């Protein structure tokens, strides 16, 4: 345990109180030699002595042990990044053991527990047993929802839980969690911002409105992307939707602001056009996809721009978020290529030289092996 440092804490506390090892030994009823071994880290006191020692030094047992059950946002981000990197270097079971060891140590640090659930969601396809990993995600989410007492954490846990149920092929569980119909938006963000403004918290009010604005734009992009598959038989609707969203992407510079959401849109539009036999349009969408892939700067960091200028600070201040990429760089690059190179839906395009050249160009650029 990285933060389990009893010997150091014990020695420091004794010296601060200016008491001898003999005095401590007499107080708790052990030999001076036993106390000496505690300070040298050669042994530990019996567990029944810990409350008495903590009371003597007037500190908590956790502090006496040098144990920190809570991690900072920076520590959580660092651990997540290290584990994500390990998934590209080690077997899944080995990384899983590291995750579980950390969870056993920080099981009461709910932001960390939720982050590990997110890590499992992002890498479960690498596991030989998808079911067990997704079940573990559900367990972690339930723990956060039940014990954290934090509305924002619980809400995010519910979303991860729903995603896990979809991956498990249990859509009825998603509807049970989230409801069967769209919810009316009551404009809580606007009311909160107005309240801050009335209290003279102008900067906070600006932040709330700007972040709400940003999230609504991203939700619009996400909903329009989802609508494409649902409107597969409605050609006019698909054409109009793609035209409107391309305008939205240009209007808000979304390729730079949130490239992943835009990539999903280009990919989905190419999929729909291919399924409809509109291969020229499909190639154009894939070309936009490849062009955007080449603009991605690694390491990836989520940040705002000159218009959404408060976004970066909000991300840094929000414990549930991280500016770091959710997966390691090599996995991201591989998926960028394989998503369009190995998807059977694009088989009708594989004989076209423009498609083959596009895939090879992207694979060479990202240094990823691919077979056509």
CSV table of C-alpha atoms in Angstrom, one decimal:
chain,number,residue,atom,x,y,z
A,1,UNK,CA,0.0,0.0,0.0
A,2,UNK,CA,1.7,3.2,-1.2
A,3,UNK,CA,0.4,5.4,1.6
A,4,UNK,CA,0.7,2.9,4.5
A,5,UNK,CA,3.6,4.4,6.4
A,6,UNK,CA,3.0,3.6,10.1
A,7,UNK,CA,6.6,3.6,11.1
A,8,UNK,CA,7.3,7.1,9.8
A,9,UNK,CA,4.0,8.5,11.3
A,10,UNK,CA,4.6,6.8,14.6
A,11,UNK,CA,8.2,8.1,15.0
A,12,UNK,CA,7.2,11.6,14.0
A,13,UNK,CA,4.3,11.7,16.4
A,14,UNK,CA,6.5,10.4,19.3
A,15,UNK,CA,9.1,13.0,18.6
A,16,UNK,CA,6.6,15.8,18.3
A,17,UNK,CA,5.3,14.9,21.8
A,18,UNK,CA,8.9,14.6,23.0
A,19,UNK,CA,8.3,11.3,24.7
A,20,UNK,CA,10.6,8.3,24.8
A,21,UNK,CA,10.1,4.8,23.4
A,22,UNK,CA,10.1,3.6,27.0
A,23,UNK,CA,7.2,5.9,27.9
A,24,UNK,CA,5.2,4.6,24.9
A,25,UNK,CA,6.0,1.0,25.8
A,26,UNK,CA,4.8,1.5,29.4
A,27,UNK,CA,1.6,3.3,28.3
A,28,UNK,CA,0.4,0.5,26.0
A,29,UNK,CA,2.0,-2.4,27.9
A,30,UNK,CA,4.7,-3.7,25.6
A,31,UNK,CA,8.5,-3.9,25.7
A,32,UNK,CA,10.7,-1.0,24.6
A,33,UNK,CA,12.2,-3.4,22.0
A,34,UNK,CA,8.7,-3.8,20.5
A,35,UNK,CA,8.3,0.0,20.1
A,36,UNK,CA,11.8,0.2,18.6
A,37,UNK,CA,10.8,-2.4,16.0
A,38,UNK,CA,7.6,-0.4,15.1
A,39,UNK,CA,9.7,2.7,14.4
A,40,UNK,CA,12.2,0.7,12.2
A,41,UNK,CA,9.3,-0.8,10.3
A,42,UNK,CA,10.3,-4.3,11.3
A,43,UNK,CA,6.9,-5.1,12.9
A,44,UNK,CA,3.6,-3.6,13.6
A,45,UNK,CA,1.6,-3.2,16.8
A,46,UNK,CA,-1.3,-5.6,17.5
A,47,UNK,CA,-4.5,-4.2,15.9
A,48,UNK,CA,-6.1,-3.8,19.4
A,49,UNK,CA,-3.4,-1.3,20.3
A,50,UNK,CA,-4.1,1.1,17.4
A,51,UNK,CA,-7.0,2.9,19.1
A,52,UNK,CA,-5.0,3.4,22.3
A,53,UNK,CA,-2.0,4.7,20.3
A,54,UNK,CA,-4.1,7.0,18.2
A,55,UNK,CA,-5.8,8.4,21.3
A,56,UNK,CA,-2.4,9.0,22.9
A,57,UNK,CA,-1.2,11.0,19.9
A,58,UNK,CA,-4.6,12.7,19.5
A,59,UNK,CA,-5.0,11.7,15.8
A,60,UNK,CA,-7.1,9.3,13.8
A,61,UNK,CA,-6.1,5.7,13.2
A,62,UNK,CA,-5.9,6.4,9.5
A,63,UNK,CA,-3.5,9.2,10.1
A,64,UNK,CA,-1.4,7.1,12.5
A,65,UNK,CA,-1.1,4.4,9.8
A,66,UNK,CA,-0.2,7.0,7.3
A,67,UNK,CA,-3.1,5.8,5.2
A,68,UNK,CA,-4.9,8.1,2.9
A,69,UNK,CA,-8.2,6.5,1.8
A,70,UNK,CA,-9.0,9.4,-0.6
A,71,UNK,CA,-7.2,10.3,-3.7
A,72,UNK,CA,-6.9,13.8,-5.4
A,73,UNK,CA,-8.3,14.4,-8.9
A,74,UNK,CA,-4.7,14.6,-10.1
A,75,UNK,CA,-3.8,11.3,-8.5
A,76,UNK,CA,-6.8,9.6,-10.0
A,77,UNK,CA,-6.0,11.0,-13.5
A,78,UNK,CA,-2.4,9.8,-13.2
A,79,UNK,CA,-3.4,6.3,-12.1
A,80,UNK,CA,-6.0,6.1,-14.9
A,81,UNK,CA,-3.5,7.1,-17.5
A,82,UNK,CA,-0.9,4.6,-16.2
A,83,UNK,CA,-3.4,1.7,-16.2
A,84,UNK,CA,-4.7,2.7,-19.7
A,85,UNK,CA,-1.2,2.6,-21.0
A,86,UNK,CA,-0.7,-0.9,-19.5
A,87,UNK,CA,-3.6,-2.3,-21.5
A,88,UNK,CA,-1.5,-1.8,-24.7
A,89,UNK,CA,1.5,-3.6,-23.1
A,90,UNK,CA,0.2,-6.4,-20.9
A,91,UNK,CA,-2.5,-9.1,-20.8
A,92,UNK,CA,-5.9,-8.0,-19.7
A,93,UNK,CA,-5.9,-10.2,-16.6
A,94,UNK,CA,-2.6,-8.7,-15.3
A,95,UNK,CA,-4.0,-5.1,-15.6
A,96,UNK,CA,-7.3,-6.2,-14.1
A,97,UNK,CA,-5.4,-7.5,-11.0
A,98,UNK,CA,-3.7,-4.1,-10.6
A,99,UNK,CA,-7.1,-2.4,-10.8
A,100,UNK,CA,-8.6,-4.6,-8.2
A,101,UNK,CA,-5.6,-4.2,-5.9
A,102,UNK,CA,-6.1,-0.4,-6.1
A,103,UNK,CA,-9.8,-0.7,-5.6
A,104,UNK,CA,-9.3,-2.8,-2.4
A,105,UNK,CA,-7.2,0.1,-1.1
A,106,UNK,CA,-9.4,3.0,-2.2
A,107,UNK,CA,-12.8,1.4,-2.1
A,108,UNK,CA,-14.2,4.4,-0.2
A,109,UNK,CA,-12.8,7.0,-2.7
A,110,UNK,CA,-15.9,7.1,-4.8
A,111,UNK,CA,-14.5,9.3,-7.7
A,112,UNK,CA,-11.7,6.7,-8.0
A,113,UNK,CA,-14.2,3.8,-8.0
A,114,UNK,CA,-16.2,5.5,-10.7
A,115,UNK,CA,-13.1,6.2,-12.7
A,116,UNK,CA,-12.2,2.5,-12.6
A,117,UNK,CA,-15.7,1.6,-13.8
A,118,UNK,CA,-15.1,3.9,-16.7
A,119,UNK,CA,-11.7,2.3,-17.4
A,120,UNK,CA,-13.3,-1.1,-17.5
A,121,UNK,CA,-16.0,0.2,-19.9
A,122,UNK,CA,-13.3,1.5,-22.2
A,123,UNK,CA,-11.3,-1.7,-22.3
A,124,UNK,CA,-13.6,-4.6,-21.6
A,125,UNK,CA,-13.4,-5.7,-25.3
A,126,UNK,CA,-9.8,-6.8,-24.6
A,127,UNK,CA,-11.0,-9.1,-21.8
A,128,UNK,CA,-11.6,-12.8,-22.6
A,129,UNK,CA,-14.7,-12.6,-20.4
A,130,UNK,CA,-16.8,-9.6,-21.4
A,131,UNK,CA,-19.7,-10.6,-19.1
A,132,UNK,CA,-17.6,-10.6,-15.9
A,133,UNK,CA,-16.0,-7.3,-16.6
A,134,UNK,CA,-19.3,-5.6,-17.4
A,135,UNK,CA,-20.8,-7.2,-14.3
A,136,UNK,CA,-18.0,-5.6,-12.3
A,137,UNK,CA,-18.8,-2.3,-13.8
A,138,UNK,CA,-22.4,-2.6,-12.6
A,139,UNK,CA,-21.1,-3.5,-9.1
A,140,UNK,CA,-18.9,-0.5,-8.9
A,141,UNK,CA,-21.6,1.8,-10.2
A,142,UNK,CA,-24.1,0.5,-7.7
A,143,UNK,CA,-21.5,1.1,-4.9
A,144,UNK,CA,-21.1,4.7,-5.9
A,145,UNK,CA,-24.9,5.3,-6.2
A,146,UNK,CA,-25.6,3.7,-2.9
A,147,UNK,CA,-22.8,5.0,-0.7
A,148,UNK,CA,-21.3,8.2,-2.2
A,149,UNK,CA,-24.1,10.6,-1.3
A,150,UNK,CA,-22.9,12.8,-4.2
A,151,UNK,CA,-25.6,13.6,-6.8
A,152,UNK,CA,-23.2,14.2,-9.6
A,153,UNK,CA,-21.3,11.0,-9.1
A,154,UNK,CA,-24.4,9.0,-8.7
A,155,UNK,CA,-25.8,10.5,-11.9
A,156,UNK,CA,-22.6,9.6,-13.8
A,157,UNK,CA,-22.7,6.1,-12.3
A,158,UNK,CA,-26.2,5.6,-13.6
A,159,UNK,CA,-25.1,6.6,-17.1
A,160,UNK,CA,-22.2,4.1,-17.0
A,161,UNK,CA,-24.6,1.5,-15.7
A,162,UNK,CA,-26.9,2.1,-18.6
A,163,UNK,CA,-24.0,1.8,-21.0
A,164,UNK,CA,-22.9,-1.5,-19.4
A,165,UNK,CA,-26.4,-2.9,-19.8
A,166,UNK,CA,-26.5,-2.0,-23.5
A,167,UNK,CA,-23.2,-3.8,-24.0
A,168,UNK,CA,-24.7,-6.8,-22.1
A,169,UNK,CA,-27.7,-6.8,-24.5
A,170,UNK,CA,-30.2,-5.8,-21.8
A,171,UNK,CA,-32.0,-2.8,-23.2
A,172,UNK,CA,-34.9,-3.3,-20.8
A,173,UNK,CA,-32.6,-2.6,-17.9
A,174,UNK,CA,-31.6,0.7,-19.5
A,175,UNK,CA,-35.3,1.7,-19.7
A,176,UNK,CA,-35.8,0.8,-16.1
A,177,UNK,CA,-32.9,3.0,-15.1
A,178,UNK,CA,-33.5,6.0,-17.3
A,179,UNK,CA,-37.2,5.8,-18.1
A,180,UNK,CA,-39.0,5.0,-21.3
A,181,UNK,CA,-39.7,8.5,-22.6
A,182,UNK,CA,-37.8,11.7,-23.1
A,183,UNK,CA,-37.8,14.0,-20.0
A,184,UNK,CA,-39.0,17.6,-20.1
A,185,UNK,CA,-36.1,20.0,-19.6
A,186,UNK,CA,-37.0,22.5,-17.0
A,187,UNK,CA,-34.1,24.9,-17.5
A,188,UNK,CA,-32.4,24.3,-14.2
A,189,UNK,CA,-29.1,25.7,-15.5
A,190,UNK,CA,-30.7,29.0,-16.4
A,191,UNK,CA,-32.3,29.3,-12.9
A,192,UNK,CA,-29.0,28.5,-11.2
A,193,UNK,CA,-27.2,31.0,-13.3
A,194,UNK,CA,-29.8,33.7,-12.6
A,195,UNK,CA,-29.5,33.0,-8.8
A,196,UNK,CA,-25.7,33.4,-9.0
A,197,UNK,CA,-26.1,36.6,-10.9
A,198,UNK,CA,-28.5,38.0,-8.3
A,199,UNK,CA,-25.9,37.2,-5.7
A,200,UNK,CA,-23.3,39.1,-7.6
A,201,UNK,CA,-21.5,36.0,-8.8
A,202,UNK,CA,-21.3,37.2,-12.4
A,203,UNK,CA,-18.3,35.0,-13.4
A,204,UNK,CA,-20.0,31.9,-12.0
A,205,UNK,CA,-23.2,32.7,-13.8
A,206,UNK,CA,-21.3,33.1,-17.1
A,207,UNK,CA,-19.6,29.8,-16.6
A,208,UNK,CA,-22.8,27.9,-16.0
A,209,UNK,CA,-24.5,29.4,-19.0
A,210,UNK,CA,-21.5,28.8,-21.3
A,211,UNK,CA,-21.1,25.2,-20.2
A,212,UNK,CA,-24.8,24.5,-20.5
A,213,UNK,CA,-24.6,26.1,-24.0
A,214,UNK,CA,-21.7,23.9,-24.9
A,215,UNK,CA,-23.4,20.7,-23.7
A,216,UNK,CA,-26.5,21.5,-25.6
A,217,UNK,CA,-24.6,21.9,-28.8
A,218,UNK,CA,-22.8,18.6,-28.2
A,219,UNK,CA,-26.2,16.9,-27.4
A,220,UNK,CA,-27.6,18.3,-30.7
A,221,UNK,CA,-24.7,16.7,-32.6
A,222,UNK,CA,-25.2,13.4,-30.7
A,223,UNK,CA,-28.9,13.3,-31.3
A,224,UNK,CA,-28.6,14.1,-34.9
A,225,UNK,CA,-26.0,11.3,-35.4
A,226,UNK,CA,-28.3,8.8,-33.7
A,227,UNK,CA,-31.2,10.0,-35.9
A,228,UNK,CA,-29.4,8.9,-39.1
A,229,UNK,CA,-29.8,5.2,-38.5
A,230,UNK,CA,-33.4,5.6,-37.3
A,231,UNK,CA,-34.4,7.4,-40.4
A,232,UNK,CA,-32.7,5.0,-42.8
A,233,UNK,CA,-35.6,4.8,-45.2
A,234,UNK,CA,-36.2,8.6,-45.2
A,235,UNK,CA,-33.6,9.7,-47.8
A,236,UNK,CA,-34.6,13.4,-47.7
A,237,UNK,CA,-34.4,13.5,-44.0
A,238,UNK,CA,-30.9,11.9,-44.0
A,239,UNK,CA,-29.6,14.4,-46.6
A,240,UNK,CA,-31.0,17.4,-44.7
A,241,UNK,CA,-29.7,16.2,-41.4
A,242,UNK,CA,-26.2,15.6,-42.7
A,243,UNK,CA,-26.2,19.0,-44.4
A,244,UNK,CA,-27.4,20.8,-41.2
A,245,UNK,CA,-24.9,19.0,-39.0
A,246,UNK,CA,-22.0,19.8,-41.3
A,247,UNK,CA,-23.0,23.4,-41.0
A,248,UNK,CA,-23.1,23.1,-37.2
A,249,UNK,CA,-19.6,21.5,-37.2
A,250,UNK,CA,-18.3,24.5,-39.2
A,251,UNK,CA,-20.2,27.1,-37.2
A,252,UNK,CA,-18.9,26.0,-33.8
A,253,UNK,CA,-15.5,24.6,-35.0
A,254,UNK,CA,-16.5,21.2,-33.5
A,255,UNK,CA,-13.7,19.3,-35.2
A,256,UNK,CA,-11.3,21.1,-32.9
A,257,UNK,CA,-13.6,21.4,-29.9
A,258,UNK,CA,-14.7,17.7,-29.7
A,259,UNK,CA,-13.2,15.7,-32.6
A,260,UNK,CA,-14.5,12.3,-31.3
A,261,UNK,CA,-18.1,13.3,-31.6
A,262,UNK,CA,-17.5,14.6,-35.1
A,263,UNK,CA,-15.7,11.4,-36.1
A,264,UNK,CA,-18.7,9.4,-34.9
A,265,UNK,CA,-21.0,11.6,-37.1
A,266,UNK,CA,-18.8,11.1,-40.2
A,267,UNK,CA,-18.6,7.4,-39.6
A,268,UNK,CA,-22.3,7.0,-39.1
A,269,UNK,CA,-23.1,9.2,-42.1
A,270,UNK,CA,-20.8,7.0,-44.2
A,271,UNK,CA,-22.4,3.9,-42.9
A,272,UNK,CA,-25.9,5.1,-43.8
A,273,UNK,CA,-24.9,6.1,-47.3
A,274,UNK,CA,-23.2,2.8,-47.9
A,275,UNK,CA,-26.3,0.9,-46.7
A,276,UNK,CA,-28.4,3.0,-49.1
A,277,UNK,CA,-26.0,2.3,-52.0
A,278,UNK,CA,-24.9,5.9,-52.3
A,279,UNK,CA,-21.3,5.1,-52.5
A,280,UNK,CA,-19.9,8.4,-53.7
A,281,UNK,CA,-21.5,10.2,-50.7
A,282,UNK,CA,-20.1,7.4,-48.4
A,283,UNK,CA,-16.6,8.0,-49.7
A,284,UNK,CA,-16.9,11.7,-49.1
A,285,UNK,CA,-17.9,11.1,-45.5
A,286,UNK,CA,-15.0,8.7,-45.0
A,287,UNK,CA,-12.7,11.3,-46.5
A,288,UNK,CA,-13.9,13.8,-44.0
A,289,UNK,CA,-13.3,11.2,-41.3
A,290,UNK,CA,-9.7,10.5,-42.5
A,291,UNK,CA,-8.9,14.2,-42.8
A,292,UNK,CA,-10.0,14.8,-39.2
A,293,UNK,CA,-8.0,11.8,-38.0
A,294,UNK,CA,-4.9,13.4,-39.3
A,295,UNK,CA,-5.6,16.6,-37.4
A,296,UNK,CA,-5.7,14.9,-34.0
A,297,UNK,CA,-2.9,16.0,-31.8
A,298,UNK,CA,-1.4,13.4,-29.4
A,299,UNK,CA,-1.5,13.3,-26.5
A,300,UNK,CA,-5.2,14.1,-26.6
A,301,UNK,CA,-6.6,16.7,-24.2
A,302,UNK,CA,-10.1,17.9,-24.0
A,303,UNK,CA,-10.2,21.7,-23.9
A,304,UNK,CA,-12.2,24.7,-24.9
A,305,UNK,CA,-11.6,27.3,-27.7
A,306,UNK,CA,-11.8,31.0,-28.2
A,307,UNK,CA,-15.6,30.9,-28.2
A,308,UNK,CA,-16.2,28.4,-25.4
A,309,UNK,CA,-13.4,30.0,-23.4
A,310,UNK,CA,-14.5,28.8,-20.0
A,311,UNK,CA,-14.6,25.1,-21.0
A,312,UNK,CA,-11.0,24.2,-20.2
A,313,UNK,CA,-11.2,25.6,-16.6
A,314,UNK,CA,-14.6,23.9,-16.1
A,315,UNK,CA,-13.0,20.5,-17.1
A,316,UNK,CA,-10.1,21.0,-14.7
A,317,UNK,CA,-12.5,21.9,-11.9
A,318,UNK,CA,-14.9,19.1,-12.4
A,319,UNK,CA,-13.9,15.9,-10.5
A,320,UNK,CA,-15.9,13.6,-12.8
A,321,UNK,CA,-14.1,14.8,-15.9
A,322,UNK,CA,-10.6,14.6,-17.2
A,323,UNK,CA,-8.8,16.4,-20.0
A,324,UNK,CA,-6.9,13.2,-20.7
A,325,UNK,CA,-8.0,10.7,-23.3
A,326,UNK,CA,-10.1,7.8,-22.0
A,327,UNK,CA,-7.8,5.2,-23.6
A,328,UNK,CA,-4.1,4.9,-24.4
A,329,UNK,CA,-2.7,6.5,-27.6
A,330,UNK,CA,-1.9,3.2,-29.4
A,331,UNK,CA,-5.4,1.8,-28.9
A,332,UNK,CA,-7.0,5.0,-30.1
A,333,UNK,CA,-4.9,5.0,-33.3
A,334,UNK,CA,-5.6,1.4,-34.0
A,335,UNK,CA,-9.3,1.9,-33.6
A,336,UNK,CA,-9.3,5.0,-35.8
A,337,UNK,CA,-8.1,2.8,-38.6
A,338,UNK,CA,-9.9,-0.5,-37.9
A,339,UNK,CA,-13.2,1.2,-37.4
A,340,UNK,CA,-13.4,2.0,-41.2
A,341,UNK,CA,-11.1,-0.7,-42.5
A,342,UNK,CA,-12.6,-3.8,-40.9
A,343,UNK,CA,-16.3,-3.0,-40.6
A,344,UNK,CA,-18.2,-5.3,-42.9
A,345,UNK,CA,-20.7,-2.6,-43.7
A,346,UNK,CA,-18.0,-1.0,-45.9
A,347,UNK,CA,-17.3,-4.2,-47.9
A,348,UNK,CA,-19.1,-2.8,-51.0
A,349,UNK,CA,-16.5,0.0,-51.1
A,350,UNK,CA,-13.4,-2.2,-50.9
A,351,UNK,CA,-13.1,-2.6,-54.6
A,352,UNK,CA,-12.9,1.2,-55.1
A,353,UNK,CA,-9.3,2.5,-55.5
A,354,UNK,CA,-10.2,5.7,-53.6
A,355,UNK,CA,-11.3,3.7,-50.5
A,356,UNK,CA,-8.2,1.5,-50.5
A,357,UNK,CA,-5.9,4.5,-50.9
A,358,UNK,CA,-7.7,6.3,-48.2
A,359,UNK,CA,-7.3,3.4,-45.7
A,360,UNK,CA,-3.7,2.8,-46.5
A,361,UNK,CA,-2.9,6.5,-46.2
A,362,UNK,CA,-4.5,6.8,-42.8
A,363,UNK,CA,-2.8,3.5,-41.6
A,364,UNK,CA,0.6,4.8,-42.8
A,365,UNK,CA,0.1,8.2,-41.2
A,366,UNK,CA,-0.8,6.6,-37.8
A,367,UNK,CA,1.7,3.8,-38.2
A,368,UNK,CA,-0.9,1.1,-37.8
A,369,UNK,CA,-0.9,-2.3,-39.7
A,370,UNK,CA,-4.0,-3.0,-41.7
A,371,UNK,CA,-5.1,-5.7,-44.1
A,372,UNK,CA,-7.6,-4.9,-46.9
